[in-house]
Short mmCIF file of C-alpha atoms in Angstrom, two decimals:
data_model
loop_
_atom_site.label_atom_id
_atom_site.label_comp_id
_atom_site.label_asym_id
_atom_site.label_seq_id
_atom_site.Cartn_x
_atom_site.Cartn_y
_atom_site.Cartn_z
CA MET A 1 2.28 -20.13 26.49
CA PRO A 2 4.78 -17.46 25.37
CA SER A 3 5.51 -14.56 27.70
CA LEU A 4 4.34 -11.05 26.88
CA ARG A 5 7.91 -10.06 26.03
CA THR A 6 8.25 -12.98 23.62
CA PHE A 7 4.91 -12.13 22.01
CA LEU A 8 5.76 -8.45 21.56
CA LEU A 9 9.42 -8.95 20.61
CA PRO A 10 9.71 -12.38 18.98
CA SER A 11 13.25 -13.50 18.23
CA GLU A 12 12.65 -13.54 14.47
CA LEU A 13 12.49 -9.73 14.45
CA GLY A 14 16.16 -9.61 15.40
CA SER A 15 18.08 -8.06 18.26
CA ASP A 16 18.26 -4.62 16.66
CA PHE A 17 14.48 -4.29 16.61
CA ARG A 18 14.61 -4.53 20.42
CA LYS A 19 16.29 -1.12 20.35
CA ILE A 20 14.44 0.38 17.38
CA TRP A 21 10.93 -0.25 18.73
CA PRO A 22 11.54 1.09 22.26
CA ALA A 23 13.17 4.15 20.67
CA ALA A 24 10.06 4.63 18.52
CA ILE A 25 7.80 4.18 21.55
CA ILE A 26 9.68 6.84 23.51
CA SER A 27 9.67 9.24 20.54
CA ASN A 28 5.96 8.65 19.91
CA LEU A 29 5.16 9.49 23.52
CA GLY A 30 7.06 12.76 23.26
CA ASP A 31 5.54 13.59 19.88
CA GLY A 32 2.07 12.79 21.19
CA ALA A 33 2.58 15.09 24.14
CA MET A 34 3.62 17.89 21.77
CA LEU A 35 0.48 17.41 19.66
CA ALA A 36 -1.44 18.94 22.55
CA ALA A 37 1.25 21.12 24.12
CA GLY A 38 2.44 22.75 20.89
CA PRO A 39 -0.85 24.44 19.95
CA LEU A 40 -1.44 25.33 23.60
CA LEU A 41 1.95 27.05 23.73
CA VAL A 42 1.32 29.12 20.60
CA ALA A 43 -2.23 29.94 21.72
CA SER A 44 -0.87 31.15 25.06
CA ILE A 45 1.11 33.81 23.20
CA THR A 46 -1.36 34.81 20.47
CA THR A 47 -5.05 34.25 19.83
CA GLU A 48 -4.87 35.11 16.14
CA PRO A 49 -6.05 32.06 14.13
CA ALA A 50 -3.57 32.77 11.32
CA ALA A 51 -0.65 32.85 13.74
CA VAL A 52 -1.72 29.60 15.41
CA GLY A 53 -2.24 27.90 12.05
CA ALA A 54 1.13 29.16 10.82
CA ALA A 55 2.89 27.15 13.52
CA ALA A 56 1.64 23.84 12.09
CA PHE A 57 2.48 24.93 8.55
CA ILE A 58 6.02 26.00 9.49
CA GLN A 59 6.77 22.61 11.02
CA GLN A 60 5.50 20.84 7.88
CA LEU A 61 7.26 23.19 5.45
CA PRO A 62 10.65 21.39 5.60
CA TRP A 63 8.97 18.26 4.23
CA LEU A 64 7.99 20.16 1.11
CA LEU A 65 11.44 21.76 0.80
CA PHE A 66 13.89 19.06 1.85
CA ALA A 67 12.19 15.64 1.80
CA LEU A 68 13.72 14.48 -1.48
CA PHE A 69 17.22 15.66 -0.55
CA SER A 70 17.00 14.03 2.87
CA GLY A 71 16.20 10.75 1.15
CA ALA A 72 19.33 11.04 -0.98
CA LEU A 73 21.42 11.71 2.13
CA VAL A 74 19.92 8.66 3.83
CA ASP A 75 21.16 6.52 0.93
CA ARG A 76 24.63 8.10 1.12
CA LEU A 77 25.36 8.14 4.84
CA ASP A 78 25.20 5.90 7.91
CA ARG A 79 21.48 5.70 8.68
CA ARG A 80 22.00 4.90 12.35
CA LEU A 81 24.25 7.89 12.91
CA MET A 82 21.83 10.14 11.00
CA ILE A 83 19.01 9.24 13.38
CA VAL A 84 21.24 9.71 16.42
CA ALA A 85 22.41 13.11 15.14
CA ALA A 86 18.88 14.25 14.20
CA ASP A 87 17.38 13.16 17.54
CA THR A 88 20.22 14.77 19.47
CA PHE A 89 19.77 18.00 17.52
CA ARG A 90 16.02 17.94 18.18
CA ALA A 91 16.65 17.34 21.88
CA ILE A 92 18.89 20.41 22.01
CA VAL A 93 16.45 22.63 20.06
CA ILE A 94 13.29 21.65 21.94
CA GLY A 95 15.15 21.64 25.26
CA ALA A 96 16.46 25.16 24.66
CA LEU A 97 12.98 26.32 23.69
CA GLY A 98 11.52 24.71 26.80
CA ALA A 99 14.07 26.46 29.00
CA ALA A 100 13.31 29.79 27.30
CA VAL A 101 9.58 29.29 27.86
CA LEU A 102 10.10 28.44 31.53
CA LEU A 103 12.23 31.59 31.92
CA GLY A 104 9.63 33.71 30.11
CA HIS A 105 11.88 34.58 27.15
CA ALA A 106 10.23 32.81 24.20
CA PRO A 107 8.74 35.23 21.64
CA LEU A 108 6.57 33.85 18.84
CA TRP A 109 9.32 34.18 16.23
CA ALA A 110 11.62 31.99 18.34
CA ILE A 111 8.95 29.30 18.48
CA TYR A 112 8.56 29.48 14.70
CA VAL A 113 12.33 29.11 14.20
CA ALA A 114 12.45 26.14 16.56
CA LEU A 115 9.53 24.46 14.79
CA PHE A 116 11.23 24.87 11.41
CA LEU A 117 14.46 23.38 12.74
CA LEU A 118 12.57 20.49 14.34
CA GLY A 119 10.71 19.83 11.09
CA THR A 120 13.96 19.85 9.11
CA ALA A 121 15.57 17.31 11.44
CA GLU A 122 12.39 15.24 11.28
CA THR A 123 12.76 14.77 7.51
CA LEU A 124 16.16 13.17 8.10
CA ALA A 125 15.14 11.11 11.12
CA ASP A 126 11.93 9.71 9.62
CA ASN A 127 13.54 8.87 6.28
CA ALA A 128 16.50 7.20 7.95
CA SER A 129 14.26 5.30 10.40
CA GLY A 130 12.29 3.68 7.59
CA ALA A 131 15.48 2.63 5.83
CA LEU A 132 17.16 1.41 9.03
CA LEU A 133 14.21 -0.86 9.79
CA VAL A 134 14.77 -2.67 6.50
CA ASP A 135 18.46 -3.06 7.40
CA ALA A 136 17.66 -4.43 10.85
CA VAL A 137 14.70 -6.80 10.34
CA PRO A 138 14.66 -9.91 8.11
CA LYS A 139 12.51 -9.23 5.06
CA ASP A 140 10.12 -12.09 5.83
CA HIS A 141 9.18 -10.39 9.11
CA LEU A 142 8.94 -6.73 8.07
CA GLY A 143 5.15 -6.90 8.33
CA LYS A 144 5.34 -7.93 11.99
CA ALA A 145 7.79 -5.12 12.73
CA ASN A 146 5.68 -2.50 10.94
CA ALA A 147 2.56 -3.73 12.75
CA ARG A 148 4.19 -3.07 16.11
CA LEU A 149 5.45 0.35 15.06
CA PHE A 150 2.04 1.42 13.73
CA ALA A 151 0.21 0.12 16.81
CA SER A 152 2.47 1.87 19.31
CA GLY A 153 2.37 5.05 17.24
CA THR A 154 -1.43 5.05 17.31
CA VAL A 155 -1.65 4.40 21.04
CA LEU A 156 0.91 6.97 22.10
CA GLN A 157 0.41 9.74 19.55
CA GLN A 158 -3.39 9.69 19.58
CA LEU A 159 -4.41 8.28 22.97
CA GLY A 160 -1.63 8.52 25.53
CA GLY A 161 0.56 11.42 24.46
CA PRO A 162 -1.93 14.30 24.02
CA PRO A 163 -3.51 14.02 27.51
CA LEU A 164 -0.01 13.79 29.00
CA GLY A 165 1.06 16.88 27.06
CA ALA A 166 -1.95 18.85 28.27
CA LEU A 167 -1.28 17.75 31.85
CA LEU A 168 2.39 18.75 31.67
CA PHE A 169 1.44 22.09 30.10
CA ALA A 170 -0.82 22.75 33.08
CA VAL A 171 2.22 22.27 35.33
CA GLY A 172 4.26 24.72 33.28
CA ALA A 173 4.23 25.83 29.64
CA GLY A 174 7.81 24.71 29.10
CA VAL A 175 7.55 21.37 30.91
CA PRO A 176 6.23 19.30 27.96
CA LEU A 177 9.00 20.73 25.78
CA VAL A 178 11.66 19.64 28.25
CA PHE A 179 9.94 16.25 28.46
CA ASN A 180 10.09 15.97 24.67
CA ALA A 181 13.79 16.81 24.76
CA VAL A 182 14.35 13.94 27.20
CA THR A 183 12.46 11.51 24.94
CA PHE A 184 14.57 12.53 21.94
CA GLY A 185 17.75 12.01 23.96
CA ALA A 186 16.62 8.59 25.18
CA ALA A 187 15.66 7.54 21.64
CA ALA A 188 19.06 8.64 20.34
CA ALA A 189 20.80 6.58 23.03
CA LEU A 190 18.85 3.46 22.05
CA ILE A 191 19.44 3.87 18.30
CA ALA A 192 23.17 4.35 18.96
CA ARG A 193 23.25 0.71 20.10
CA VAL A 194 21.86 -0.63 16.81
CA ALA A 195 24.37 -2.60 14.73
CA VAL A 196 25.55 -0.94 11.53
CA ARG A 197 25.30 -2.54 8.09
CA PRO A 198 27.55 -1.01 5.41
CA LEU A 199 25.81 0.47 2.38
CA PRO A 200 26.98 0.23 -1.24
CA ALA A 201 29.09 3.27 -2.13
CA GLU A 202 27.96 3.46 -5.77
CA SER A 203 26.59 7.00 -5.34
CA ALA A 204 29.85 8.50 -4.06
CA GLY A 205 30.84 11.57 -6.06
CA THR A 206 27.44 11.93 -7.72
CA ALA A 207 25.56 15.21 -7.42
CA LEU A 208 22.81 15.06 -4.82
CA TRP A 209 20.12 16.22 -7.25
CA ALA A 210 21.14 13.51 -9.72
CA GLU A 211 20.66 10.91 -6.99
CA VAL A 212 17.24 12.35 -6.20
CA ARG A 213 16.25 11.95 -9.86
CA VAL A 214 17.32 8.30 -9.80
CA GLY A 215 14.98 7.60 -6.89
CA VAL A 216 12.06 9.48 -8.44
CA ARG A 217 12.61 7.75 -11.78
CA TRP A 218 12.72 4.29 -10.19
CA LEU A 219 9.49 4.90 -8.28
CA TRP A 220 7.69 6.20 -11.36
CA GLN A 221 8.77 3.22 -13.47
CA HIS A 222 7.60 0.67 -10.88
CA ALA A 223 3.86 0.34 -11.44
CA GLY A 224 3.08 -1.00 -7.98
CA VAL A 225 5.10 1.46 -5.89
CA ARG A 226 3.98 4.34 -8.12
CA THR A 227 0.38 3.33 -7.49
CA LEU A 228 0.97 3.23 -3.73
CA ALA A 229 2.49 6.73 -3.82
CA CYS A 230 -0.37 8.12 -5.92
CA SER A 231 -2.88 6.40 -3.66
CA ILE A 232 -1.45 7.94 -0.48
CA LEU A 233 -1.35 11.33 -2.19
CA VAL A 234 -5.04 11.17 -3.10
CA MET A 235 -6.03 9.53 0.20
CA ASN A 236 -4.34 12.28 2.20
CA ILE A 237 -5.82 15.02 0.03
CA THR A 238 -9.31 13.60 0.50
CA PHE A 239 -8.88 12.75 4.18
CA CYS A 240 -7.43 16.12 5.18
CA ALA A 241 -9.94 18.00 3.05
CA ALA A 242 -12.80 16.10 4.67
CA PHE A 243 -11.48 16.35 8.22
CA ALA A 244 -10.16 19.92 8.09
CA THR A 245 -13.51 21.06 9.48
CA TRP A 246 -14.11 17.90 11.54
CA VAL A 247 -14.82 19.80 14.75
CA LEU A 248 -17.45 21.95 12.99
CA TYR A 249 -18.98 18.87 11.35
CA ALA A 250 -19.29 17.21 14.76
CA ARG A 251 -20.76 20.27 16.46
CA GLU A 252 -23.12 21.60 13.80
CA ARG A 253 -24.07 18.53 11.77
CA LEU A 254 -24.00 15.90 14.52
CA GLY A 255 -24.86 18.16 17.46
CA LEU A 256 -22.01 16.93 19.67
CA THR A 257 -20.61 18.73 22.69
CA GLU A 258 -16.87 19.24 23.15
CA THR A 259 -16.67 16.22 25.44
CA GLN A 260 -18.57 14.06 22.97
CA PHE A 261 -16.28 15.25 20.19
CA GLY A 262 -13.30 14.08 22.23
CA LEU A 263 -14.91 10.67 22.58
CA LEU A 264 -15.52 10.55 18.82
CA VAL A 265 -11.83 11.21 18.17
CA SER A 266 -10.90 8.48 20.66
CA VAL A 267 -13.10 5.94 18.87
CA GLY A 268 -10.99 6.26 15.74
CA ALA A 269 -7.79 5.87 17.76
CA ILE A 270 -9.15 2.78 19.53
CA GLY A 271 -9.96 1.31 16.13
CA GLY A 272 -6.36 1.97 15.18
CA VAL A 273 -5.14 -0.03 18.18
CA LEU A 274 -7.11 -3.01 16.86
CA GLY A 275 -5.38 -2.68 13.50
CA MET A 276 -2.34 -4.74 14.54
CA PRO A 277 -4.22 -7.91 15.59
CA VAL A 278 -6.56 -7.55 12.62
CA TYR A 279 -3.55 -7.40 10.31
CA HIS A 280 -1.99 -10.50 11.91
CA VAL A 281 -5.25 -12.42 11.45
CA LEU A 282 -6.11 -11.33 7.90
CA GLU A 283 -2.81 -10.99 6.04
CA PRO A 284 -1.82 -14.69 6.17
CA ARG A 285 -5.34 -15.66 5.08
CA VAL A 286 -6.21 -13.21 2.30
CA GLY A 287 -2.88 -11.65 1.33
CA SER A 288 -1.69 -8.08 1.02
CA LEU A 289 -3.21 -7.41 -2.41
CA THR A 290 -6.71 -8.12 -1.10
CA LEU A 291 -6.09 -5.92 1.95
CA LEU A 292 -4.85 -3.03 -0.19
CA ARG A 293 -7.85 -3.20 -2.51
CA ALA A 294 -10.25 -3.61 0.41
CA GLY A 295 -8.66 -0.56 2.03
CA LEU A 296 -9.47 1.59 -1.00
CA VAL A 297 -13.09 0.39 -0.90
CA ILE A 298 -13.37 1.03 2.85
CA GLU A 299 -11.92 4.53 2.58
CA THR A 300 -14.30 5.36 -0.27
CA THR A 301 -17.29 4.02 1.66
CA VAL A 302 -16.35 5.96 4.81
CA HIS A 303 -16.49 9.26 2.92
CA LEU A 304 -19.88 8.35 1.42
CA ILE A 305 -21.37 7.48 4.82
CA LEU A 306 -20.08 10.68 6.44
CA ALA A 307 -21.44 12.74 3.56
CA LEU A 308 -24.94 11.30 4.03
CA THR A 309 -25.49 10.62 7.73
CA ARG A 310 -26.36 12.90 10.63
CA SER A 311 -26.26 10.14 13.26
CA PRO A 312 -23.43 10.32 15.82
CA TRP A 313 -23.73 6.57 16.35
CA VAL A 314 -23.27 5.83 12.65
CA VAL A 315 -20.33 8.22 12.50
CA GLY A 316 -18.76 6.64 15.60
CA GLY A 317 -19.02 3.13 14.20
CA THR A 318 -17.70 4.31 10.85
CA MET A 319 -14.69 5.97 12.46
CA ALA A 320 -13.89 2.83 14.45
CA VAL A 321 -13.77 0.85 11.21
CA PHE A 322 -11.74 3.63 9.59
CA GLY A 323 -9.22 3.46 12.45
CA VAL A 324 -8.69 -0.27 11.89
CA HIS A 325 -8.41 0.25 8.14
CA ALA A 326 -5.91 3.11 8.42
CA VAL A 327 -3.46 1.02 10.45
CA VAL A 328 -3.88 -2.13 8.34
CA TRP A 329 -3.39 -0.11 5.12
CA GLY A 330 -0.35 1.58 6.63
CA ILE A 331 1.26 -1.71 7.64
CA VAL A 332 0.60 -3.46 4.33
CA SER A 333 1.51 -0.57 2.03
CA THR A 334 4.68 0.26 3.97
CA THR A 335 5.84 -3.35 4.03
CA ALA A 336 5.07 -3.87 0.34
CA ARG A 337 6.94 -0.71 -0.61
CA GLN A 338 9.96 -1.67 1.50
CA LEU A 339 10.12 -5.14 -0.03
CA ALA A 340 9.82 -3.84 -3.57
CA THR A 341 12.47 -1.13 -3.23
CA PRO A 342 16.16 -1.93 -3.83
CA GLU A 343 18.13 -1.31 -0.63
CA PRO A 344 20.48 1.33 -2.15
CA LEU A 345 17.39 3.40 -3.12
CA MET A 346 15.45 2.92 0.11
CA GLY A 347 15.88 6.47 1.43
CA ARG A 348 15.10 8.17 -1.87
CA VAL A 349 12.01 6.12 -2.66
CA ASN A 350 10.78 6.53 0.90
CA SER A 351 11.28 10.30 0.64
CA VAL A 352 9.09 10.53 -2.48
CA TYR A 353 6.39 8.57 -0.67
CA LEU A 354 6.63 10.81 2.41
CA LEU A 355 6.54 13.92 0.21
CA ALA A 356 3.34 12.63 -1.41
CA SER A 357 1.88 11.97 2.04
CA VAL A 358 2.72 15.37 3.53
CA GLY A 359 2.00 17.24 0.30
CA GLY A 360 -1.40 15.59 0.05
CA ALA A 361 -2.18 16.57 3.63
CA ALA A 362 -1.22 20.19 2.95
CA ILE A 363 -3.33 20.38 -0.21
CA GLY A 364 -6.31 18.71 1.44
CA SER A 365 -6.21 20.96 4.49
CA ALA A 366 -6.32 24.01 2.24
CA LEU A 367 -9.18 22.63 0.11
CA GLY A 368 -11.38 21.39 2.94
CA GLY A 369 -12.17 24.75 4.47
CA VAL A 370 -12.97 26.28 1.08
CA LEU A 371 -15.34 23.45 0.15
CA ALA A 372 -17.11 23.56 3.51
CA GLN A 373 -17.41 27.35 3.38
CA ARG A 374 -18.95 27.39 -0.10
CA PHE A 375 -21.04 24.22 -0.19
CA GLY A 376 -21.62 23.09 3.41
CA LEU A 377 -19.95 20.81 5.93
CA ALA A 378 -20.84 17.61 4.08
CA ALA A 379 -19.31 18.84 0.80
CA PRO A 380 -15.71 17.82 1.59
CA PHE A 381 -16.84 14.27 2.32
CA ALA A 382 -18.90 14.09 -0.88
CA THR A 383 -15.97 15.41 -2.89
CA ALA A 384 -13.65 12.94 -1.18
CA PHE A 385 -16.02 10.09 -2.08
CA VAL A 386 -15.96 10.98 -5.78
CA ALA A 387 -12.17 11.34 -5.78
CA MET A 388 -11.71 7.99 -4.03
CA VAL A 389 -14.04 6.23 -6.47
CA LEU A 390 -11.79 7.41 -9.29
CA MET A 391 -8.61 6.53 -7.39
CA THR A 392 -9.89 3.04 -6.60
CA ALA A 393 -10.72 2.43 -10.26
CA VAL A 394 -7.30 3.64 -11.41
CA ALA A 395 -5.31 1.76 -8.75
CA TRP A 396 -7.17 -1.57 -8.78
CA ARG A 397 -5.13 -3.39 -11.46
CA PRO A 398 -1.67 -1.81 -10.92
CA LEU A 399 -1.71 -2.86 -7.26
CA ARG A 400 -1.15 -6.45 -8.40
CA HIS A 401 2.47 -5.44 -9.13
CA VAL A 402 3.26 -4.93 -5.46
CA SER A 403 2.53 -7.44 -2.74
CA VAL A 404 4.10 -8.71 0.47
CA ARG A 405 3.97 -12.21 -0.98
CA ARG A 406 4.87 -11.36 -4.55
CA VAL A 407 7.28 -8.49 -5.08
CA VAL A 408 7.73 -7.46 -8.69
CA ALA A 409 11.00 -5.62 -9.23
CA ALA A 410 11.24 -2.76 -11.70
CA ASP A 411 12.76 -3.60 -15.04
#
């Protein structure tokens, strides 16, 4: 029987993955802690809803402004060094903010500036991380690597990190920020040990915007990858629109207390943890195309159920299934996109995909409150159901062009 270490880090994933995954685990723990500590910090300074909401928007704004350019830089420069530099920069920024908070000298504007800087560095780090994984792991085993990254991200960002962040905040408002700085520093140290693979220098001397256009054009001409990007755009619009008022839906439509709402959120996260073993069981048997199409059907059905039911038990079971689906879809779609994308374009294509993901989330969050305000708390779910029916119909055939087992390159 293989040891736990051998099971989690099989030799076929390569020696570099033994640094990349621990670095991701450490970063996810710090990020998860900040998911709770960040809003608590802002709310400790101001109780104005607009000011609290602005903090989340400011940290996401760099994705809308710089995502495409960061992808072009990832394809130009040493991806390993970019991650090390971005994580080191984030460690300095969040560490300085933590020290300022502990000393009582952190006005709201300083927090906003720090969040914008952190978000800007995140566009570089996340883009480079996705590209570096493809450099480090043999293509036949990218699915296994992505499964581990998604599983650890779910556990630490949704289950482990937030309670830790709240606990550290209770010790001192700046403590979770300092903790996050330490996690960034540790992650940078691990990534610094990853071996470097030289990239083709064909883009040298080309204007950055011209390189961005090459990546966008390639994605749009590849039917499968284009469909994945459009799918994640629509899925994030519908998901974030539906769940923008999730806490109100749980309280007023389902009659849940705050404690019960916390349990409901945990159910989805626990489902996500099961996503990795489910992927390992199903993908070899049914293939990635079937999983992608099934994911569209599941997501559509989830919105329909939540639009119709008032039963907490039905909602809980539905969210558990949704948690499994979200991780399986994430693993399969990410792996398929990575395999289909030429290595010299990896950063740029990934940046378009990430822009669609974050942009969809921003649009959906704005729409959800308006729909719920005008038509009731079930309206965002009903609207999401209709949108996903259309998306499923449009995406069904083009998805055959992208598969973990059968990658179709763009002409």
